[in-house]
CSV table of C-alpha atoms and ligand atoms in Angstrom, one decimal:
chain,number,residue,atom,x,y,z
N,252,MET,CA,0.0,0.0,0.0
N,253,LYS,CA,1.5,3.3,-1.0
N,254,LYS,CA,1.1,6.5,0.9
N,255,GLN,CA,-2.1,8.5,0.8
N,256,ASN,CA,-1.1,12.0,0.2
N,257,SER,CA,1.3,12.1,-2.7
N,258,TYR,CA,2.7,14.8,-4.9
N,259,LEU,CA,1.8,14.6,-8.5
N,260,SER,CA,3.6,16.0,-11.6
N,261,ILE,CA,1.6,16.4,-14.8
N,262,ILE,CA,3.7,16.8,-17.9
N,263,VAL,CA,2.0,18.4,-20.9
N,264,PRO,CA,3.9,18.9,-24.2
N,265,ILE,CA,2.5,21.8,-26.1
N,266,PHE,CA,3.0,22.8,-29.7
N,267,ASN,CA,0.7,25.4,-31.2
N,268,GLU,CA,-2.3,24.6,-28.9
N,269,GLU,CA,-3.8,28.0,-28.4
N,270,GLU,CA,-7.2,26.7,-29.2
N,271,VAL,CA,-7.3,24.1,-26.4
N,272,ILE,CA,-5.1,25.5,-23.6
N,273,ALA,CA,-7.9,27.3,-21.7
N,274,ASN,CA,-10.2,24.3,-21.9
N,275,PHE,CA,-7.4,21.9,-20.9
N,276,PHE,CA,-6.6,23.8,-17.7
N,277,ASP,CA,-10.3,24.1,-16.8
N,278,VAL,CA,-10.8,20.4,-17.0
N,279,MET,CA,-7.4,19.5,-15.5
N,280,ASN,CA,-7.7,21.8,-12.5
N,281,LYS,CA,-11.2,20.5,-11.7
N,282,VAL,CA,-10.0,16.9,-11.7
N,283,LEU,CA,-6.9,17.7,-9.6
N,284,GLN,CA,-9.0,19.7,-7.1
N,285,GLU,CA,-11.3,16.7,-6.7
N,286,CYS,CA,-8.3,14.4,-6.2
N,287,GLN,CA,-7.0,16.7,-3.5
N,288,GLU,CA,-10.4,16.7,-1.7
N,289,GLN,CA,-10.5,12.9,-1.7
N,290,LYS,CA,-7.0,13.0,-0.2
N,291,LEU,CA,-5.5,11.2,-3.2
N,292,LEU,CA,-3.1,14.0,-3.6
N,293,SER,CA,-1.3,16.4,-1.3
N,294,ASP,CA,-0.4,18.8,-4.0
N,295,TRP,CA,0.5,18.9,-7.7
N,296,GLU,CA,2.5,20.7,-10.4
N,297,ILE,CA,1.7,21.0,-14.0
N,298,ILE,CA,4.9,21.2,-16.2
N,299,CYS,CA,4.1,22.6,-19.5
N,300,VAL,CA,6.8,22.0,-22.1
N,301,ASP,CA,6.4,24.6,-24.8
N,302,ASP,CA,7.9,22.9,-27.8
N,303,GLY,CA,8.7,26.0,-29.8
N,304,SER,CA,5.1,27.1,-30.4
N,305,GLN,CA,4.6,29.8,-33.0
N,306,ASP,CA,1.2,30.9,-31.9
N,307,LYS,CA,-0.1,32.4,-28.7
N,308,SER,CA,0.4,29.2,-26.6
N,309,TYR,CA,3.4,30.5,-24.7
N,310,ASP,CA,1.8,33.8,-23.7
N,311,MET,CA,-1.3,32.0,-22.6
N,312,LEU,CA,0.8,29.6,-20.5
N,313,CYS,CA,2.6,32.6,-18.9
N,314,GLU,CA,-0.7,34.2,-18.0
N,315,ILE,CA,-1.9,30.9,-16.3
N,316,SER,CA,1.5,30.4,-14.6
N,317,ASN,CA,1.5,33.9,-13.2
N,318,LYS,CA,-1.8,33.3,-11.5
N,319,ASP,CA,-1.0,29.7,-10.3
N,320,GLU,CA,2.5,28.9,-9.1
N,321,ARG,CA,1.8,25.2,-9.5
N,322,VAL,CA,1.9,25.7,-13.3
N,323,LYS,CA,5.5,25.7,-14.5
N,324,ILE,CA,6.8,26.3,-18.0
N,325,LEU,CA,9.8,24.9,-19.8
N,326,SER,CA,10.1,26.8,-23.1
N,327,PHE,CA,12.3,25.3,-25.9
N,328,SER,CA,14.3,27.4,-28.2
N,329,ARG,CA,12.7,25.7,-31.2
N,330,ASN,CA,10.5,22.8,-32.0
N,331,PHE,CA,12.3,19.6,-30.9
N,332,GLY,CA,9.3,17.2,-31.1
N,333,LYS,CA,6.9,15.7,-28.7
N,334,GLU,CA,9.2,12.8,-27.6
N,335,ILE,CA,11.9,15.2,-26.5
N,336,ALA,CA,9.4,17.5,-24.9
N,337,LEU,CA,8.3,14.6,-22.7
N,338,SER,CA,11.9,13.7,-21.9
N,339,ALA,CA,12.5,17.3,-20.7
N,340,GLY,CA,9.4,17.1,-18.6
N,341,LEU,CA,10.4,13.9,-16.9
N,342,GLU,CA,13.8,15.4,-16.2
N,343,HIS,CA,12.3,18.3,-14.4
N,344,ALA,CA,9.4,16.6,-12.6
N,345,SER,CA,9.7,16.2,-8.9
N,346,GLY,CA,6.5,14.3,-8.0
N,347,ASP,CA,6.1,11.0,-6.3
N,348,ILE,CA,4.0,10.1,-9.3
N,349,VAL,CA,4.3,11.5,-12.8
N,350,ILE,CA,1.6,11.5,-15.5
N,351,PRO,CA,2.4,12.7,-19.1
N,352,ILE,CA,-0.7,13.8,-20.9
N,353,ASP,CA,-1.6,15.5,-24.3
N,354,ALA,CA,-2.9,19.0,-24.3
N,355,ASP,CA,-5.7,18.3,-26.8
N,356,LEU,CA,-7.9,16.5,-24.2
N,357,GLN,CA,-7.7,13.3,-26.2
N,358,ASP,CA,-6.3,11.8,-23.0
N,359,PRO,CA,-9.1,12.4,-20.5
N,360,PRO,CA,-7.9,13.9,-17.2
N,361,SER,CA,-11.0,12.3,-15.6
N,362,LEU,CA,-9.1,9.0,-15.6
N,363,ILE,CA,-6.5,10.4,-13.2
N,364,PRO,CA,-8.3,9.5,-9.9
N,365,GLU,CA,-8.7,5.9,-11.1
N,366,MET,CA,-5.0,5.7,-12.1
N,367,ILE,CA,-4.0,7.0,-8.6
N,368,GLU,CA,-6.2,4.5,-6.9
N,369,LYS,CA,-4.5,1.7,-8.9
N,370,TRP,CA,-1.1,3.1,-7.9
N,371,ARG,CA,-2.2,3.1,-4.3
N,372,GLU,CA,-3.1,-0.6,-4.6
N,373,GLY,CA,0.6,-1.2,-5.3
N,374,PHE,CA,1.1,-0.8,-9.1
N,375,ASP,CA,4.1,1.2,-10.3
N,376,VAL,CA,2.9,1.8,-13.8
N,377,VAL,CA,-0.8,2.4,-14.7
N,378,LEU,CA,-1.3,2.5,-18.5
N,379,ALA,CA,-4.3,4.3,-20.0
N,380,THR,CA,-5.3,2.0,-22.8
N,381,ARG,CA,-7.8,3.0,-25.5
N,382,LYS,CA,-10.8,0.9,-26.3
N,383,ASN,CA,-11.3,2.6,-29.6
N,384,ARG,CA,-9.7,5.3,-31.7
N,385,GLN,CA,-12.3,7.8,-32.8
N,386,GLY,CA,-11.5,10.6,-35.3
N,387,GLU,CA,-8.6,8.7,-36.8
N,388,THR,CA,-8.5,7.5,-40.4
N,389,TYR,CA,-8.7,3.9,-41.4
N,390,LEU,CA,-5.2,4.0,-42.7
N,391,LYS,CA,-3.8,5.3,-39.4
N,392,LYS,CA,-5.6,2.6,-37.4
N,393,ALA,CA,-4.4,-0.1,-39.8
N,394,THR,CA,-0.8,1.0,-39.9
N,395,ALA,CA,-0.7,1.5,-36.2
N,396,SER,CA,-2.0,-2.0,-35.5
N,397,ALA,CA,0.5,-3.5,-38.0
N,398,PHE,CA,3.3,-1.6,-36.4
N,399,TYR,CA,2.6,-2.8,-32.9
N,400,LYS,CA,2.2,-6.4,-34.1
N,401,ILE,CA,5.6,-6.3,-35.8
N,402,ILE,CA,7.5,-4.6,-33.0
N,403,GLY,CA,5.8,-6.9,-30.5
N,404,LYS,CA,7.2,-9.9,-32.4
N,405,ILE,CA,10.8,-8.7,-33.0
N,406,SER,CA,11.6,-6.7,-29.9
N,407,HIS,CA,12.4,-8.0,-26.4
N,408,ILE,CA,10.5,-5.4,-24.5
N,409,ASN,CA,6.8,-5.5,-24.4
N,410,ILE,CA,5.4,-2.3,-25.9
N,411,PRO,CA,1.7,-2.1,-25.1
N,412,ALA,CA,-0.6,-1.6,-28.1
N,413,ASN,CA,-3.4,1.0,-28.0
N,414,THR,CA,-1.5,2.9,-25.3
N,415,GLY,CA,0.0,6.4,-25.8
N,416,ASP,CA,2.2,8.3,-23.5
N,417,PHE,CA,-0.7,8.9,-21.1
N,418,ARG,CA,0.1,6.7,-18.1
N,419,LEU,CA,1.0,7.0,-14.5
N,420,LEU,CA,4.6,6.4,-13.5
N,421,ASP,CA,6.0,5.9,-10.0
N,422,ARG,CA,9.0,7.9,-9.0
N,423,LYS,CA,11.3,4.8,-9.2
N,424,VAL,CA,10.1,4.2,-12.8
N,425,VAL,CA,10.9,7.9,-13.7
N,426,ASN,CA,14.3,7.5,-12.1
N,427,ALA,CA,15.0,4.4,-14.2
N,428,ILE,CA,13.9,6.2,-17.4
N,429,LYS,CA,16.1,9.1,-16.6
N,430,GLN,CA,19.1,6.7,-16.9
N,431,LEU,CA,18.4,6.1,-20.6
N,432,PRO,CA,20.8,8.4,-22.4
N,433,GLU,CA,19.8,7.8,-26.1
N,434,ARG,CA,19.3,10.6,-28.5
N,435,SER,CA,16.7,8.8,-30.6
N,436,ARG,CA,13.8,9.1,-28.3
N,437,PHE,CA,11.1,6.5,-29.1
N,438,MET,CA,9.1,7.2,-25.9
N,439,LYS,CA,6.7,4.3,-26.1
N,440,GLY,CA,9.7,2.0,-26.0
N,441,ILE,CA,11.6,4.1,-23.4
N,442,LEU,CA,8.6,4.3,-21.1
N,443,ALA,CA,8.1,0.5,-21.3
N,444,TRP,CA,11.8,-0.4,-20.9
N,445,PRO,CA,12.1,-0.3,-17.1
N,446,GLY,CA,9.2,-2.8,-16.6
N,447,PHE,CA,7.9,-2.8,-13.0
N,448,LYS,CA,4.5,-3.8,-11.8
N,449,THR,CA,2.1,-2.7,-14.5
N,450,THR,CA,-1.7,-2.5,-15.0
N,451,SER,CA,-4.2,-0.8,-17.2
N,452,VAL,CA,-7.3,1.3,-17.0
N,453,TYR,CA,-9.4,1.6,-20.1
N,454,PHE,CA,-11.1,4.5,-21.9
N,455,ASP,CA,-12.7,5.6,-25.1
N,456,ARG,CA,-10.5,7.9,-27.1
N,457,ASP,CA,-12.4,11.0,-28.3
N,458,PRO,CA,-11.4,13.0,-31.4
N,459,ARG,CA,-9.2,16.0,-30.9
N,460,HIS,CA,-11.0,18.7,-28.9
N,461,ALA,CA,-9.9,21.5,-31.2
N,462,GLY,CA,-6.9,22.5,-33.3
N,463,LYS,CA,-5.3,19.9,-35.6
N,464,THR,CA,-2.8,17.0,-35.3
N,465,SER,CA,0.8,17.7,-36.2
N,466,TRP,CA,1.5,14.2,-37.4
N,467,ASN,CA,1.5,13.3,-41.0
N,468,MET,CA,2.3,10.0,-42.7
N,469,TRP,CA,6.0,10.8,-43.2
N,470,LYS,CA,6.4,11.7,-39.5
N,471,LEU,CA,4.6,8.5,-38.4
N,472,TRP,CA,6.9,6.5,-40.7
N,473,GLN,CA,10.0,8.0,-39.1
N,474,PHE,CA,8.5,7.4,-35.7
N,475,ALA,CA,7.9,3.7,-36.6
N,476,LEU,CA,11.5,3.4,-37.8
N,477,ASP,CA,12.8,4.9,-34.6
N,478,GLY,CA,10.8,2.4,-32.7
N,479,ILE,CA,12.1,-0.6,-34.6
N,480,PHE,CA,15.7,0.4,-35.0
N,481,GLY,CA,15.9,1.7,-31.5
N,482,PHE,CA,14.5,-1.3,-29.8
N,483,THR,CA,15.6,-4.3,-31.8
N,484,SER,CA,18.6,-5.3,-33.9
N,485,ALA,CA,16.6,-8.1,-35.7
N,486,PRO,CA,16.6,-6.2,-39.1
N,487,LEU,CA,20.4,-6.3,-39.0
N,488,LYS,CA,20.6,-10.0,-38.4
N,489,ILE,CA,17.9,-11.4,-40.7
N,490,TRP,CA,20.2,-10.8,-43.8
N,491,THR,CA,22.4,-13.7,-42.8
N,492,TYR,CA,19.5,-16.0,-43.1
N,493,VAL,CA,18.0,-14.4,-46.2
N,494,GLY,CA,21.5,-14.8,-47.7
N,495,ILE,CA,21.7,-18.5,-46.7
N,496,ILE,CA,18.3,-19.3,-48.1
N,497,ILE,CA,19.0,-17.5,-51.4
N,498,SER,CA,22.4,-19.3,-51.8
N,499,LEU,CA,20.8,-22.6,-51.0
N,500,VAL,CA,18.0,-22.1,-53.6
N,501,SER,CA,20.5,-21.0,-56.2
N,502,PHE,CA,22.8,-23.9,-55.4
N,503,ILE,CA,19.9,-26.3,-56.0
N,504,TYR,CA,19.0,-24.4,-59.2
N,505,ALA,CA,22.6,-24.6,-60.5
N,506,GLY,CA,22.6,-28.3,-59.8
N,507,THR,CA,19.5,-29.0,-61.9
N,508,LEU,CA,20.9,-26.7,-64.7
N,509,ILE,CA,24.1,-28.8,-64.8
N,510,ALA,CA,22.2,-32.0,-64.7
N,511,LYS,CA,19.9,-30.8,-67.5
N,512,THR,CA,22.8,-29.7,-69.7
N,513,ILE,CA,24.5,-33.1,-69.2
N,514,ILE,CA,21.4,-35.0,-70.1
N,515,TYR,CA,19.8,-32.8,-72.8
N,516,GLY,CA,22.8,-30.8,-74.1
N,517,VAL,CA,22.9,-27.0,-74.3
N,518,ASP,CA,19.4,-25.3,-74.0
N,519,VAL,CA,18.4,-21.8,-75.4
N,520,PRO,CA,20.3,-19.3,-73.2
N,521,GLY,CA,18.0,-18.2,-70.4
N,522,TYR,CA,17.9,-14.4,-70.5
N,523,ALA,CA,14.7,-14.0,-68.4
N,524,SER,CA,15.8,-16.2,-65.5
N,525,LEU,CA,19.2,-14.5,-65.5
N,526,ILE,CA,17.9,-11.0,-65.4
N,527,THR,CA,15.4,-11.9,-62.7
N,528,VAL,CA,18.0,-13.4,-60.4
N,529,VAL,CA,20.3,-10.3,-61.0
N,530,LEU,CA,17.6,-7.9,-60.2
N,531,PHE,CA,16.4,-9.9,-57.2
N,532,ILE,CA,19.8,-10.1,-55.6
N,533,GLY,CA,20.5,-6.4,-56.4
N,534,GLY,CA,17.3,-5.4,-54.6
N,535,ILE,CA,18.0,-7.5,-51.6
N,536,GLN,CA,21.5,-6.0,-51.3
N,537,LEU,CA,20.2,-2.5,-51.5
N,538,ILE,CA,17.6,-3.2,-48.8
N,539,SER,CA,20.2,-4.6,-46.5
N,540,LEU,CA,22.5,-1.7,-47.2
N,541,GLY,CA,19.7,0.7,-46.4
N,542,ILE,CA,19.0,-1.0,-43.1
N,543,GLN,CA,22.6,-0.8,-42.2
N,544,GLY,CA,22.4,2.9,-43.0
N,545,GLU,CA,19.5,3.3,-40.6
N,546,TYR,CA,21.5,1.9,-37.8
N,547,ILE,CA,24.7,3.8,-38.7
N,548,SER,CA,22.8,7.1,-38.9
N,549,ARG,CA,21.5,6.4,-35.4
N,550,ILE,CA,24.9,5.5,-34.1
N,551,TYR,CA,26.2,8.7,-35.6
N,552,LYS,CA,23.5,10.7,-33.8
N,553,GLU,CA,24.5,9.0,-30.5
N,554,VAL,CA,28.3,9.7,-30.8
N,555,LYS,CA,27.8,13.3,-31.6
N,556,HIS,CA,26.3,13.5,-28.1
N,557,ARG,CA,24.5,16.7,-28.7
N,558,PRO,CA,22.1,17.9,-25.9
N,559,LEU,CA,18.6,16.6,-26.4
N,560,TYR,CA,17.0,20.1,-26.2
N,561,ILE,CA,17.8,23.7,-25.5
N,562,ILE,CA,15.7,25.5,-23.0
N,563,ASN,CA,15.1,29.2,-23.8
N,564,GLU,CA,13.2,30.0,-20.6
N,565,LYS,CA,12.1,28.3,-17.4
N,566,LYS,CA,9.3,29.6,-15.3
N,567,GLY,CA,8.1,28.5,-11.9
N,568,PHE,CA,11.0,26.1,-11.0
N,569,LYS,CA,13.0,26.5,-7.9
N,570,ASP,CA,16.7,25.8,-8.7
O,150,UDP,N1,3.3,18.1,-29.6
O,150,UDP,C1,4.6,18.6,-29.3
O,150,UDP,N2,5.5,18.8,-30.3
O,150,UDP,C2,5.3,18.4,-31.6
O,150,UDP,C3,4.1,17.9,-31.9
O,150,UDP,C4,3.1,17.7,-30.9
O,150,UDP,O1,4.8,18.9,-28.1
O,150,UDP,O2,6.2,18.6,-32.4
O,150,UDP,C5,2.3,17.9,-28.6
O,150,UDP,C6,0.9,18.5,-28.9
O,150,UDP,O3,0.8,19.8,-28.5
O,150,UDP,C7,0.0,17.6,-28.1
O,150,UDP,C8,0.7,16.3,-28.1
O,150,UDP,O4,2.1,16.5,-28.4
O,150,UDP,O5,-0.1,18.0,-26.7
O,150,UDP,C9,0.1,15.3,-29.0
O,150,UDP,O6,0.1,15.8,-30.3
O,150,UDP,P1,-1.1,15.5,-31.4
O,150,UDP,O7,-2.4,15.7,-30.8
O,150,UDP,O8,-0.7,16.4,-32.6
O,150,UDP,O9,-0.8,14.0,-31.7
O,150,UDP,P2,-1.8,12.8,-31.8
O,150,UDP,O10,-2.8,12.9,-30.7
O,150,UDP,O11,-2.4,12.9,-33.2
O,150,UDP,O12,-1.0,11.6,-31.7
O,151,MG,MG1,-3.9,14.4,-30.2
């Protein structure tokens, strides 16, 4: 049984969200207030990571933060991406429990009391798992489901499907995550990596409250590549086996050709089969080279050892 009155850190990545910020804080404050009344929380902080917003988001956040000292702001010098914004938030959070959440109200804050209850029962990680995905295209749902199937099969860590970054993390889980130094931040993998005692609560995912999503197909593809190349080296290794199989098949084929020539004499020269084999092998070699390139570019990114993000301004943190 964990202690009753705990300190909660909420982490919100924010990129051009002027249309939803006011609404988000209304809903969030109400929920946290109730948690406090039920003695689930002693107090809380909301860490807003402004990921280089170009609209009025930052000014709106400053206004809210000036009125409420529990609202803190980390403002990036440019857009670094949601994954890095979350990492910065985790780095700066001081709560006994930490909950990352999207600003667009697609992750319902009303789930937070239930998550804290689960934590108090003794779970260290409480995932918020979606029952459905409203307001998303068929293509996005299908590709997402294929991605989680593939990565589930080839990676050693268990990345939960239908679960975003919205989840409750115990302090010890956050401390474990803070030890992961990689620059390619595939947060779904990174958050799942430490393990610990995990459970889920379920919810229906609503469409975005307002504003629009900043993900397009290309960004999602890059995200999937980060997940696969960051959390498994299987794509590097399968080429040995593909090579063995292809050599075996061509060996057998060569055998039959020799036998045929001995028995029936020289046939018409096989242009079609030759060109097919050449193209096929060429294609396979290019793919395997490309896969090595993906790993090498990630190794390159790691060895440069650049800082993950640059903070332009901090508000509300005691140093
Ligand atoms: N976000 C961010 N940086 C980015 C893109 C998005 O901090 O470069 C934030 C965004 O403000 C929101 C959350 O990440 O709070 C989720 O973004 P979005 O709703 O666009 O993603 P989706 O819900 O479609 O996965
Ligand atoms: Mg969203």
